[in-house]
Structure formats: structure tokens, C-alpha cells
């Protein structure tokens, strides 16, 4: 079926990107489905998207060509006028309950309720109160208890001045099961660096099971957040960095630390099944350093690399970087993660 030919169909979504990167997501979405339009809800971050495809066709098209800069989306099943008074709470809870029941087949599994609001949106009730009211209705009418994480279905409400956008969707259709794709990990005691969150999020966003990798090479590893996660997942890790690794990591029986520049090290062919690099450098220079090390990766092995966005040309940066590695590596997915700032993350696989 040619989805774009169905010009009569249209649907709406609330779409979110990292702050300042929404214009790139919009370019990607317009290229995917010409005629798609946007209206701001949170400046440079969250938009109301009108797309000339029906809801299911739009979800299929977007999830099968996932835009790099689109962090989250939720389909809008109903838009209702709101007053900001307590009356909204019963109105929205009732409507959310109805929408949920419409798709209820008795086997829905776990559900979560996510409430977000536009900047400067004021109401007499808090998002937490609204979430509680909706959860209460879901329990009462469907016997479904709401959970905080790992839900199968999501009831989403976005509150903006004068209107609320409500949708009920499968978690996978939202691209992320975190509200607005804002992945919040709890900082652990003794955590080596916040950078660890980037690799944790990459594991989730790329569907990687890090515990499958037995031998990992971490280039630009200090102070050691990524290395610590790989060690936790059970890998033997070689960490390369002229800077100091966190003292807590030194002496770990699975760790080899080479206090050297990436240009000064070499490894046995096909001896690693994962290479990670978070060097925060010019992508071109960084990939020049990585290229000779790719021989150390076994065929089918994976690489997770952070690409810094230097001059505001992200699509060209991805293209050029991947092209440099192309004779041996294939791009699996590129994504700007919530924990990426002026950068994005690529996941590649070595060609067999
Ligand atoms: C953003 S930090 C990495 C953070 C790390 N992923 C973590 O989780 O703690 C970048 C690191 O790259 C290292 N680096 C920069 N140039 C390098 C090179 N040519 N060879 C090896 N490491 C390099 C820096 O010393 C720095 O420690």
C-alpha cells in the first residue's frame, strides 16, 4: 500500500526532541512524509505535528525510519478544551478511561500514565493529581493497575493553554517509554561519571544487550563511566586513555588499563566483540584514530561511538563519519540520546 497516496487521511502527534534540535527532527519528518506541519508547544523542543497519514500508517512509517533527532512521540486520539480548573481533572480522567476501554481487549498488561505540560502552563491542579485521577479510573473501570516503568501501554496527556491532547498507545509506538523520552537514571553512590548514563541509554535505545559482549575496548575511557558499566555487565575491558581512570576502577580483575593515546596502541586482529568511543573530539579526527583499531573487532562485532556536532551539520557529520568506516562497518542506528548534548550516538556493526 502506498501510504503517502492516502491524502484524505491525517493524524496528530505530540513530538519531542532535545532542546534546540527540534528543527532537525522536523526536517527529517518532512522528508519522510511531505506536507507534515508543526506548531510549537515547548519552544525548540515539543511540537504538535499534523501528518497527512492516518495514525497507524504514520506510526509505521516513523518507527520503521526512526528520525535521529526525534526523541519521543505520542499519538493524539482526542483534543479537549480545558479551563485550568479542577473540572479538567474529572473530564480528562473520564475521557482517558473511555479511550483506554475502546482499545481494551482484557489482556492489556501493564499501563503507565504520563502527564506533561507546556511551558508556563498554569492550572489549579498538579500533573501528579491528574495522573492519580486517571490511574484511579483505569483501576475502577478496567481493573488495570498503573505502573511507573516498563508498561505495555501508555496513556499520555499533554496540557497546553486551552487544550489537552490525549492518546493511548503501545509503548513501542512512542519511541521511548519515558515521558517525553526524558530518560532519568538515578545517580548511584560512587558513580564514576555522569557519562555512564549515555552508554546505559544507548543500551536501551539500540536494544543492545551489553552483557552479551565478552571483550570490550573503550577508547577515550577516562574517568571510566562507560568502562564501569561494561565491567558491571561482565565484560573484560581494555580501557585506553592518557588521562587517569577513577581510582575505584584500578585493580578490577577484568580491567586492562592502557594509559596511552589511541594513536599509540594496537591489538590482535578480531580479539574484541565491542568497541566503544566517547572521545568528545572532532568526529573526523576521532574516526581517523579509530580506523586502525577496527581490525581488533571481530566480524559481526559492534561499535558504539559518540559523534560531536561541531558545525551544525549533523546529517553530513553522520554521513561523512559512517562513510569513513564503511569499508568495514555498517550503520545500524544513529540517535541523539537524551543524555547527548551537542552530540549524537551511532551504533555500527562490523561486516562479516
Ligand atoms: C568525554 S571523556 C570520556 C568519558 C567516558 N566515556 C566516561 O564514561 O567516563 C573523553 C576522554 O577522551 C580522552 N581522549 C581524548 N583524546 C584521546 C586520544 N587521542 N586517545 C585516547 N583518549 C583520548 C580524554 O582524555 C577524555 O578522558
mmCIF file of C-alpha atoms and ligand atoms in Angstrom:
data_model
loop_
_atom_site.group_PDB
_atom_site.id
_atom_site.type_symbol
_atom_site.label_atom_id
_atom_site.label_comp_id
_atom_site.label_asym_id
_atom_site.label_seq_id
_atom_site.Cartn_x
_atom_site.Cartn_y
_atom_site.Cartn_z
ATOM 1 C CA UNK A 1 0.000 0.000 0.000
ATOM 2 C CA UNK A 2 1.274 3.456 -0.834
ATOM 3 C CA UNK A 3 0.785 5.260 2.469
ATOM 4 C CA UNK A 4 1.512 8.687 1.038
ATOM 5 C CA UNK A 5 -1.183 8.358 -1.599
ATOM 6 C CA UNK A 6 -3.919 8.497 1.046
ATOM 7 C CA UNK A 7 -4.210 12.273 1.082
ATOM 8 C CA UNK A 8 -7.582 12.326 2.896
ATOM 9 C CA UNK A 9 -6.088 10.682 5.973
ATOM 10 C CA UNK A 10 -4.355 12.754 8.619
ATOM 11 C CA UNK A 11 -3.385 12.380 12.241
ATOM 12 C CA UNK A 12 -1.788 14.393 15.011
ATOM 13 C CA UNK A 13 1.033 13.699 17.442
ATOM 14 C CA UNK A 14 2.927 15.465 20.193
ATOM 15 C CA UNK A 15 6.607 15.163 19.173
ATOM 16 C CA UNK A 16 9.690 15.922 21.274
ATOM 17 C CA UNK A 17 13.416 16.396 20.637
ATOM 18 C CA UNK A 18 16.356 17.518 22.743
ATOM 19 C CA UNK A 19 16.122 21.263 23.388
ATOM 20 C CA UNK A 20 17.469 23.179 20.377
ATOM 21 C CA UNK A 21 17.342 20.211 17.981
ATOM 22 C CA UNK A 22 13.639 20.150 17.083
ATOM 23 C CA UNK A 23 14.246 21.837 13.711
ATOM 24 C CA UNK A 24 16.384 18.848 12.640
ATOM 25 C CA UNK A 25 13.673 16.396 13.692
ATOM 26 C CA UNK A 26 11.143 18.414 11.704
ATOM 27 C CA UNK A 27 13.378 18.314 8.616
ATOM 28 C CA UNK A 28 13.620 14.534 8.984
ATOM 29 C CA UNK A 29 9.857 14.129 9.462
ATOM 30 C CA UNK A 30 9.021 16.398 6.496
ATOM 31 C CA UNK A 31 11.438 14.425 4.324
ATOM 32 C CA UNK A 32 9.744 11.200 5.482
ATOM 33 C CA UNK A 33 6.186 12.475 4.893
ATOM 34 C CA UNK A 34 5.954 15.648 2.786
ATOM 35 C CA UNK A 35 3.240 18.044 3.925
ATOM 36 C CA UNK A 36 3.806 17.402 7.650
ATOM 37 C CA UNK A 37 3.303 20.572 9.717
ATOM 38 C CA UNK A 38 4.321 21.682 13.195
ATOM 39 C CA UNK A 39 3.112 24.107 15.874
ATOM 40 C CA UNK A 40 5.177 24.831 18.987
ATOM 41 C CA UNK A 41 4.116 23.628 22.450
ATOM 42 C CA UNK A 42 7.523 23.974 24.168
ATOM 43 C CA UNK A 43 9.926 26.231 22.242
ATOM 44 C CA UNK A 44 12.628 24.340 20.300
ATOM 45 C CA UNK A 45 11.608 21.069 21.934
ATOM 46 C CA UNK A 46 7.981 19.897 21.781
ATOM 47 C CA UNK A 47 5.595 20.389 18.870
ATOM 48 C CA UNK A 48 2.114 19.496 17.756
ATOM 49 C CA UNK A 49 2.611 17.572 14.499
ATOM 50 C CA UNK A 50 -0.063 17.251 11.802
ATOM 51 C CA UNK A 51 0.899 14.491 9.400
ATOM 52 C CA UNK A 52 -1.004 13.572 6.220
ATOM 53 C CA UNK A 53 -1.249 9.857 7.081
ATOM 54 C CA UNK A 54 -3.667 8.031 9.334
ATOM 55 C CA UNK A 55 -2.489 7.236 12.871
ATOM 56 C CA UNK A 56 -1.322 3.661 12.230
ATOM 57 C CA UNK A 57 0.331 4.437 8.884
ATOM 58 C CA UNK A 58 2.155 7.396 10.446
ATOM 59 C CA UNK A 59 3.414 5.251 13.342
ATOM 60 C CA UNK A 60 4.574 2.522 10.944
ATOM 61 C CA UNK A 61 6.378 4.989 8.707
ATOM 62 C CA UNK A 62 8.116 6.823 11.558
ATOM 63 C CA UNK A 63 9.084 3.766 13.614
ATOM 64 C CA UNK A 64 10.498 1.988 10.559
ATOM 65 C CA UNK A 65 12.619 5.051 9.577
ATOM 66 C CA UNK A 66 13.273 6.413 13.040
ATOM 67 C CA UNK A 67 14.477 10.035 12.832
ATOM 68 C CA UNK A 68 17.793 10.733 14.574
ATOM 69 C CA UNK A 69 16.509 13.799 16.391
ATOM 70 C CA UNK A 70 13.004 12.613 17.316
ATOM 71 C CA UNK A 71 13.165 11.562 20.936
ATOM 72 C CA UNK A 72 9.520 10.793 21.591
ATOM 73 C CA UNK A 73 6.054 10.984 20.084
ATOM 74 C CA UNK A 74 2.571 10.273 21.286
ATOM 75 C CA UNK A 75 -0.457 9.958 19.058
ATOM 76 C CA UNK A 76 -3.349 12.280 19.822
ATOM 77 C CA UNK A 77 -6.659 10.407 19.933
ATOM 78 C CA UNK A 78 -8.645 13.319 21.298
ATOM 79 C CA UNK A 79 -8.148 17.054 21.828
ATOM 80 C CA UNK A 80 -10.317 18.666 24.512
ATOM 81 C CA UNK A 81 -10.737 22.228 25.688
ATOM 82 C CA UNK A 82 -9.524 22.856 29.240
ATOM 83 C CA UNK A 83 -10.028 25.668 31.738
ATOM 84 C CA UNK A 84 -7.143 25.011 34.116
ATOM 85 C CA UNK A 85 -9.677 24.490 36.920
ATOM 86 C CA UNK A 86 -10.328 21.345 38.953
ATOM 87 C CA UNK A 87 -13.140 20.462 36.496
ATOM 88 C CA UNK A 88 -10.483 19.417 33.968
ATOM 89 C CA UNK A 89 -9.391 16.576 36.216
ATOM 90 C CA UNK A 90 -12.678 14.640 36.162
ATOM 91 C CA UNK A 91 -13.242 15.482 32.465
ATOM 92 C CA UNK A 92 -9.784 14.254 31.405
ATOM 93 C CA UNK A 93 -9.843 11.193 33.680
ATOM 94 C CA UNK A 94 -13.224 10.175 32.283
ATOM 95 C CA UNK A 95 -12.079 10.648 28.678
ATOM 96 C CA UNK A 96 -8.792 8.809 29.246
ATOM 97 C CA UNK A 97 -10.794 5.934 30.773
ATOM 98 C CA UNK A 98 -13.088 5.812 27.718
ATOM 99 C CA UNK A 99 -10.190 5.856 25.257
ATOM 100 C CA UNK A 100 -8.438 3.120 27.200
ATOM 101 C CA UNK A 101 -11.603 0.997 27.279
ATOM 102 C CA UNK A 102 -12.062 1.432 23.496
ATOM 103 C CA UNK A 103 -8.794 -0.424 22.946
ATOM 104 C CA UNK A 104 -9.202 -2.790 25.897
ATOM 105 C CA UNK A 105 -9.196 -6.486 24.992
ATOM 106 C CA UNK A 106 -8.997 -7.770 28.559
ATOM 107 C CA UNK A 107 -5.301 -8.596 28.146
ATOM 108 C CA UNK A 108 -3.638 -5.262 28.168
ATOM 109 C CA UNK A 109 -0.857 -5.961 30.660
ATOM 110 C CA UNK A 110 0.883 -3.056 32.349
ATOM 111 C CA UNK A 111 -0.121 0.554 31.805
ATOM 112 C CA UNK A 112 1.517 3.850 32.722
ATOM 113 C CA UNK A 113 0.016 7.344 32.784
ATOM 114 C CA UNK A 114 2.252 10.185 31.593
ATOM 115 C CA UNK A 115 1.307 13.834 32.029
ATOM 116 C CA UNK A 116 3.345 16.656 30.502
ATOM 117 C CA UNK A 117 2.642 20.341 30.160
ATOM 118 C CA UNK A 118 3.580 23.314 28.002
ATOM 119 C CA UNK A 119 5.937 25.964 29.377
ATOM 120 C CA UNK A 120 4.166 28.488 31.593
ATOM 121 C CA UNK A 121 1.013 26.356 31.663
ATOM 122 C CA UNK A 122 -0.881 27.148 34.870
ATOM 123 C CA UNK A 123 -3.685 25.111 36.413
ATOM 124 C CA UNK A 124 -5.391 24.660 39.775
ATOM 125 C CA UNK A 125 -4.316 21.012 39.790
ATOM 126 C CA UNK A 126 -0.873 19.459 39.518
ATOM 127 C CA UNK A 127 0.139 16.899 36.863
ATOM 128 C CA UNK A 128 0.528 14.395 39.737
ATOM 129 C CA UNK A 129 -3.113 14.926 40.782
ATOM 130 C CA UNK A 130 -4.297 14.391 37.228
ATOM 131 C CA UNK A 131 -2.156 11.255 36.899
ATOM 132 C CA UNK A 132 -3.650 9.873 40.099
ATOM 133 C CA UNK A 133 -7.206 10.583 38.931
ATOM 134 C CA UNK A 134 -6.603 8.817 35.578
ATOM 135 C CA UNK A 135 -4.938 5.846 37.299
ATOM 136 C CA UNK A 136 -7.960 5.621 39.608
ATOM 137 C CA UNK A 137 -10.380 5.473 36.651
ATOM 138 C CA UNK A 138 -8.275 2.792 34.888
ATOM 139 C CA UNK A 139 -8.326 0.663 38.028
ATOM 140 C CA UNK A 140 -12.016 1.167 38.675
ATOM 141 C CA UNK A 141 -13.272 0.587 35.118
ATOM 142 C CA UNK A 142 -10.759 -1.907 33.726
ATOM 143 C CA UNK A 143 -9.145 -3.368 36.854
ATOM 144 C CA UNK A 144 -5.755 -2.282 35.452
ATOM 145 C CA UNK A 145 -3.147 -1.079 37.911
ATOM 146 C CA UNK A 146 -0.765 1.657 36.710
ATOM 147 C CA UNK A 147 2.986 1.110 36.914
ATOM 148 C CA UNK A 148 5.828 3.611 36.685
ATOM 149 C CA UNK A 149 8.103 1.758 34.231
ATOM 150 C CA UNK A 150 8.133 -0.965 31.583
ATOM 151 C CA UNK A 151 4.475 -0.634 30.700
ATOM 152 C CA UNK A 152 2.949 -2.210 27.589
ATOM 153 C CA UNK A 153 0.570 0.697 27.046
ATOM 154 C CA UNK A 154 0.828 4.391 27.772
ATOM 155 C CA UNK A 155 -1.936 6.893 28.464
ATOM 156 C CA UNK A 156 -0.415 10.264 27.536
ATOM 157 C CA UNK A 157 -1.798 13.718 28.279
ATOM 158 C CA UNK A 158 -0.135 16.935 27.148
ATOM 159 C CA UNK A 159 -1.601 20.062 28.768
ATOM 160 C CA UNK A 160 -1.271 23.355 26.937
ATOM 161 C CA UNK A 161 -3.204 26.576 27.454
ATOM 162 C CA UNK A 162 -6.822 25.940 26.499
ATOM 163 C CA UNK A 163 -6.365 22.380 25.238
ATOM 164 C CA UNK A 164 -5.277 18.927 26.353
ATOM 165 C CA UNK A 165 -4.019 16.311 23.894
ATOM 166 C CA UNK A 166 -4.775 12.743 24.941
ATOM 167 C CA UNK A 167 -3.594 9.482 23.421
ATOM 168 C CA UNK A 168 -3.465 5.799 24.313
ATOM 169 C CA UNK A 169 -0.722 3.841 22.578
ATOM 170 C CA UNK A 170 1.578 0.836 22.734
ATOM 171 C CA UNK A 171 4.878 1.843 24.396
ATOM 172 C CA UNK A 172 6.892 0.985 21.270
ATOM 173 C CA UNK A 173 4.807 3.432 19.231
ATOM 174 C CA UNK A 174 6.063 6.326 21.391
ATOM 175 C CA UNK A 175 9.751 5.503 20.552
ATOM 176 C CA UNK A 176 10.523 5.677 24.279
ATOM 177 C CA UNK A 177 8.540 4.617 27.336
ATOM 178 C CA UNK A 178 9.923 7.551 29.339
ATOM 179 C CA UNK A 179 7.704 10.662 29.481
ATOM 180 C CA UNK A 180 8.774 12.815 26.537
ATOM 181 C CA UNK A 181 11.735 10.461 26.056
ATOM 182 C CA UNK A 182 13.467 12.111 29.026
ATOM 183 C CA UNK A 183 15.397 9.106 30.335
ATOM 184 C CA UNK A 184 16.120 9.713 34.031
ATOM 185 C CA UNK A 185 18.554 7.300 35.647
ATOM 186 C CA UNK A 186 19.242 7.534 39.329
ATOM 187 C CA UNK A 187 22.817 8.528 40.183
ATOM 188 C CA UNK A 188 24.400 5.706 42.149
ATOM 189 C CA UNK A 189 26.656 6.186 45.111
ATOM 190 C CA UNK A 190 30.293 6.191 43.964
ATOM 191 C CA UNK A 191 29.315 6.531 40.273
ATOM 192 C CA UNK A 192 32.473 7.288 38.311
ATOM 193 C CA UNK A 193 30.956 9.788 35.836
ATOM 194 C CA UNK A 194 27.623 11.014 34.510
ATOM 195 C CA UNK A 195 28.826 9.843 31.081
ATOM 196 C CA UNK A 196 27.807 6.345 32.213
ATOM 197 C CA UNK A 197 24.173 7.366 31.595
ATOM 198 C CA UNK A 198 24.976 7.832 27.883
ATOM 199 C CA UNK A 199 26.021 4.203 27.451
ATOM 200 C CA UNK A 200 23.136 2.996 29.616
ATOM 201 C CA UNK A 201 20.738 4.923 27.384
ATOM 202 C CA UNK A 202 22.457 3.656 24.227
ATOM 203 C CA UNK A 203 21.926 0.099 25.502
ATOM 204 C CA UNK A 204 18.206 0.840 25.802
ATOM 205 C CA UNK A 205 17.813 2.934 22.620
ATOM 206 C CA UNK A 206 19.706 0.485 20.384
ATOM 207 C CA UNK A 207 18.258 -2.637 22.010
ATOM 208 C CA UNK A 208 21.806 -3.773 22.825
ATOM 209 C CA UNK A 209 22.369 -6.357 25.494
ATOM 210 C CA UNK A 210 25.741 -5.278 26.811
ATOM 211 C CA UNK A 211 26.022 -8.443 28.898
ATOM 212 C CA UNK A 212 26.401 -10.407 25.620
ATOM 213 C CA UNK A 213 29.822 -8.872 24.943
ATOM 214 C CA UNK A 214 32.729 -10.758 26.485
ATOM 215 C CA UNK A 215 35.622 -8.476 25.449
ATOM 216 C CA UNK A 216 35.270 -4.721 25.105
ATOM 217 C CA UNK A 217 37.658 -1.974 24.046
ATOM 218 C CA UNK A 218 36.918 1.510 25.464
ATOM 219 C CA UNK A 219 38.802 4.256 23.604
ATOM 220 C CA UNK A 220 38.907 7.584 25.470
ATOM 221 C CA UNK A 221 37.723 5.817 28.614
ATOM 222 C CA UNK A 222 38.612 8.211 31.466
ATOM 223 C CA UNK A 223 37.345 8.812 34.058
ATOM 224 C CA UNK A 224 35.645 5.473 33.397
ATOM 225 C CA UNK A 225 31.831 5.659 33.457
ATOM 226 C CA UNK A 226 31.470 3.517 30.312
ATOM 227 C CA UNK A 227 34.217 1.151 31.432
ATOM 228 C CA UNK A 228 32.499 0.703 34.817
ATOM 229 C CA UNK A 229 29.193 -0.204 33.114
ATOM 230 C CA UNK A 230 30.896 -2.721 30.808
ATOM 231 C CA UNK A 231 32.633 -4.281 33.805
ATOM 232 C CA UNK A 232 29.275 -4.448 35.638
ATOM 233 C CA UNK A 233 27.820 -6.233 32.621
ATOM 234 C CA UNK A 234 30.556 -8.842 32.965
ATOM 235 C CA UNK A 235 32.911 -7.931 30.100
ATOM 236 C CA UNK A 236 36.691 -7.996 30.147
ATOM 237 C CA UNK A 237 37.532 -4.375 29.340
ATOM 238 C CA UNK A 238 40.613 -2.723 27.845
ATOM 239 C CA UNK A 239 40.425 0.997 28.648
ATOM 240 C CA UNK A 240 42.657 3.362 26.639
ATOM 241 C CA UNK A 241 43.173 6.970 27.736
ATOM 242 C CA UNK A 242 46.178 9.197 28.501
ATOM 243 C CA UNK A 243 44.109 10.671 31.358
ATOM 244 C CA UNK A 244 43.591 8.974 34.725
ATOM 245 C CA UNK A 245 40.908 6.374 35.278
ATOM 246 C CA UNK A 246 38.974 6.708 38.528
ATOM 247 C CA UNK A 247 40.993 5.010 41.314
ATOM 248 C CA UNK A 248 37.992 2.812 42.270
ATOM 249 C CA UNK A 249 38.294 1.018 38.922
ATOM 250 C CA UNK A 250 42.001 0.304 39.078
ATOM 251 C CA UNK A 251 42.729 -3.216 40.263
ATOM 252 C CA UNK A 252 39.451 -4.627 38.875
ATOM 253 C CA UNK A 253 40.353 -8.193 37.796
ATOM 254 C CA UNK A 254 38.587 -7.818 34.414
ATOM 255 C CA UNK A 255 40.208 -4.461 33.548
ATOM 256 C CA UNK A 256 43.317 -3.704 31.495
ATOM 257 C CA UNK A 257 44.191 -0.004 31.572
ATOM 258 C CA UNK A 258 46.485 1.418 28.913
ATOM 259 C CA UNK A 259 47.405 4.972 29.888
ATOM 260 C CA UNK A 260 48.116 5.897 26.289
ATOM 261 C CA UNK A 261 46.890 7.901 23.347
ATOM 262 C CA UNK A 262 44.618 5.929 20.971
ATOM 263 C CA UNK A 263 47.185 6.509 18.203
ATOM 264 C CA UNK A 264 49.841 4.599 20.158
ATOM 265 C CA UNK A 265 48.050 1.290 20.744
ATOM 266 C CA UNK A 266 47.445 -1.790 18.586
ATOM 267 C CA UNK A 267 45.634 -5.072 19.270
ATOM 268 C CA UNK A 268 45.436 -8.589 17.925
ATOM 269 C CA UNK A 269 43.082 -8.987 14.978
ATOM 270 C CA UNK A 270 39.441 -9.926 15.832
ATOM 271 C CA UNK A 271 40.149 -10.013 19.567
ATOM 272 C CA UNK A 272 37.226 -7.820 20.764
ATOM 273 C CA UNK A 273 33.496 -8.069 20.239
ATOM 274 C CA UNK A 274 32.674 -4.492 21.254
ATOM 275 C CA UNK A 275 34.430 -1.179 20.669
ATOM 276 C CA UNK A 276 33.130 1.977 22.361
ATOM 277 C CA UNK A 277 34.426 5.513 21.965
ATOM 278 C CA UNK A 278 33.233 8.670 23.689
ATOM 279 C CA UNK A 279 36.150 10.937 22.944
ATOM 280 C CA UNK A 280 34.241 14.188 22.521
ATOM 281 C CA UNK A 281 36.504 15.344 19.686
ATOM 282 C CA UNK A 282 36.143 16.420 16.098
ATOM 283 C CA UNK A 283 34.456 13.340 14.529
ATOM 284 C CA UNK A 284 36.843 13.311 11.588
ATOM 285 C CA UNK A 285 39.973 13.284 13.772
ATOM 286 C CA UNK A 286 38.428 10.753 16.137
ATOM 287 C CA UNK A 287 37.474 8.321 13.373
ATOM 288 C CA UNK A 288 40.971 8.609 11.864
ATOM 289 C CA UNK A 289 42.227 7.357 15.244
ATOM 290 C CA UNK A 290 39.612 4.595 15.456
ATOM 291 C CA UNK A 291 40.043 3.257 11.886
ATOM 292 C CA UNK A 292 43.237 1.237 12.524
ATOM 293 C CA UNK A 293 41.653 -0.172 15.713
ATOM 294 C CA UNK A 294 38.635 -1.604 13.864
ATOM 295 C CA UNK A 295 40.801 -4.570 12.864
ATOM 296 C CA UNK A 296 40.695 -5.585 16.543
ATOM 297 C CA UNK A 297 36.907 -6.045 16.283
ATOM 298 C CA UNK A 298 35.700 -9.492 15.267
ATOM 299 C CA UNK A 299 33.342 -9.761 12.253
ATOM 300 C CA UNK A 300 29.779 -9.127 13.494
ATOM 301 C CA UNK A 301 31.172 -7.179 16.463
ATOM 302 C CA UNK A 302 29.558 -3.894 17.499
ATOM 303 C CA UNK A 303 30.715 -0.313 17.948
ATOM 304 C CA UNK A 304 29.036 2.490 19.913
ATOM 305 C CA UNK A 305 30.522 5.898 19.163
ATOM 306 C CA UNK A 306 29.613 9.427 20.256
ATOM 307 C CA UNK A 307 29.809 11.983 17.423
ATOM 308 C CA UNK A 308 30.267 15.586 18.456
ATOM 309 C CA UNK A 309 28.246 18.053 16.377
ATOM 310 C CA UNK A 310 30.856 20.658 15.566
ATOM 311 C CA UNK A 311 29.431 22.960 12.917
ATOM 312 C CA UNK A 312 25.665 22.461 12.945
ATOM 313 C CA UNK A 313 25.617 19.980 10.044
ATOM 314 C CA UNK A 314 24.531 16.825 11.849
ATOM 315 C CA UNK A 315 23.318 14.809 8.865
ATOM 316 C CA UNK A 316 26.538 15.490 6.962
ATOM 317 C CA UNK A 317 28.555 14.585 10.073
ATOM 318 C CA UNK A 318 26.831 11.198 10.338
ATOM 319 C CA UNK A 319 27.197 10.579 6.593
ATOM 320 C CA UNK A 320 30.902 11.526 6.488
ATOM 321 C CA UNK A 321 31.747 9.600 9.659
ATOM 322 C CA UNK A 322 29.954 6.453 8.544
ATOM 323 C CA UNK A 323 31.474 6.711 5.068
ATOM 324 C CA UNK A 324 34.972 6.798 6.590
ATOM 325 C CA UNK A 325 34.263 3.486 8.367
ATOM 326 C CA UNK A 326 32.142 1.983 5.603
ATOM 327 C CA UNK A 327 34.509 -0.493 4.100
ATOM 328 C CA UNK A 328 34.309 -2.465 7.348
ATOM 329 C CA UNK A 329 31.374 -1.128 9.362
ATOM 330 C CA UNK A 330 27.661 -0.813 8.693
ATOM 331 C CA UNK A 331 25.452 1.742 10.433
ATOM 332 C CA UNK A 332 22.667 0.102 12.455
ATOM 333 C CA UNK A 333 21.209 3.212 14.053
ATOM 334 C CA UNK A 334 22.057 6.851 14.731
ATOM 335 C CA UNK A 335 20.232 8.600 17.531
ATOM 336 C CA UNK A 336 20.503 11.744 19.535
ATOM 337 C CA UNK A 337 20.046 10.401 23.051
ATOM 338 C CA UNK A 338 18.519 12.375 25.917
ATOM 339 C CA UNK A 339 21.962 12.301 27.566
ATOM 340 C CA UNK A 340 23.708 13.621 24.452
ATOM 341 C CA UNK A 341 24.307 17.367 24.485
ATOM 342 C CA UNK A 342 25.876 18.793 21.299
ATOM 343 C CA UNK A 343 26.420 15.292 20.007
ATOM 344 C CA UNK A 344 24.680 12.132 18.884
ATOM 345 C CA UNK A 345 25.451 8.438 19.189
ATOM 346 C CA UNK A 346 25.920 5.852 16.449
ATOM 347 C CA UNK A 347 25.689 2.080 16.689
ATOM 348 C CA UNK A 348 27.522 0.146 13.979
ATOM 349 C CA UNK A 349 28.252 -3.459 13.267
ATOM 350 C CA UNK A 350 31.350 -4.943 11.660
ATOM 351 C CA UNK A 351 30.606 -6.569 8.340
ATOM 352 C CA UNK A 352 31.078 -10.340 8.369
HETATM 353 C C1 LIG B 1 34.181 12.688 27.499
HETATM 354 S S1 LIG B 1 35.593 11.888 28.123
HETATM 355 C C2 LIG B 1 35.079 10.209 28.169
HETATM 356 C C3 LIG B 1 34.163 9.881 29.295
HETATM 357 C C4 LIG B 1 33.994 8.405 29.476
HETATM 358 N N1 LIG B 1 33.203 7.807 28.407
HETATM 359 C C5 LIG B 1 33.330 8.056 30.791
HETATM 360 O O1 LIG B 1 32.298 7.385 30.784
HETATM 361 O O2 LIG B 1 33.861 8.414 31.836
HETATM 362 C C6 LIG B 1 36.695 11.926 26.768
HETATM 363 C C7 LIG B 1 38.017 11.240 27.044
HETATM 364 O O3 LIG B 1 38.672 11.058 25.803
HETATM 365 C C8 LIG B 1 40.069 11.109 26.070
HETATM 366 N N2 LIG B 1 40.835 11.312 24.837
HETATM 367 C C9 LIG B 1 40.912 12.429 24.074
HETATM 368 N N3 LIG B 1 41.752 12.224 23.060
HETATM 369 C C10 LIG B 1 42.228 10.958 23.162
HETATM 370 C C11 LIG B 1 43.123 10.160 22.414
HETATM 371 N N4 LIG B 1 43.723 10.637 21.311
HETATM 372 N N5 LIG B 1 43.354 8.887 22.805
HETATM 373 C C12 LIG B 1 42.746 8.385 23.893
HETATM 374 N N6 LIG B 1 41.897 9.105 24.655
HETATM 375 C C13 LIG B 1 41.631 10.365 24.287
HETATM 376 C C14 LIG B 1 40.202 12.258 27.058
HETATM 377 O O4 LIG B 1 41.416 12.140 27.780
HETATM 378 C C15 LIG B 1 38.964 12.051 27.932
HETATM 379 O O5 LIG B 1 39.288 11.342 29.093
#
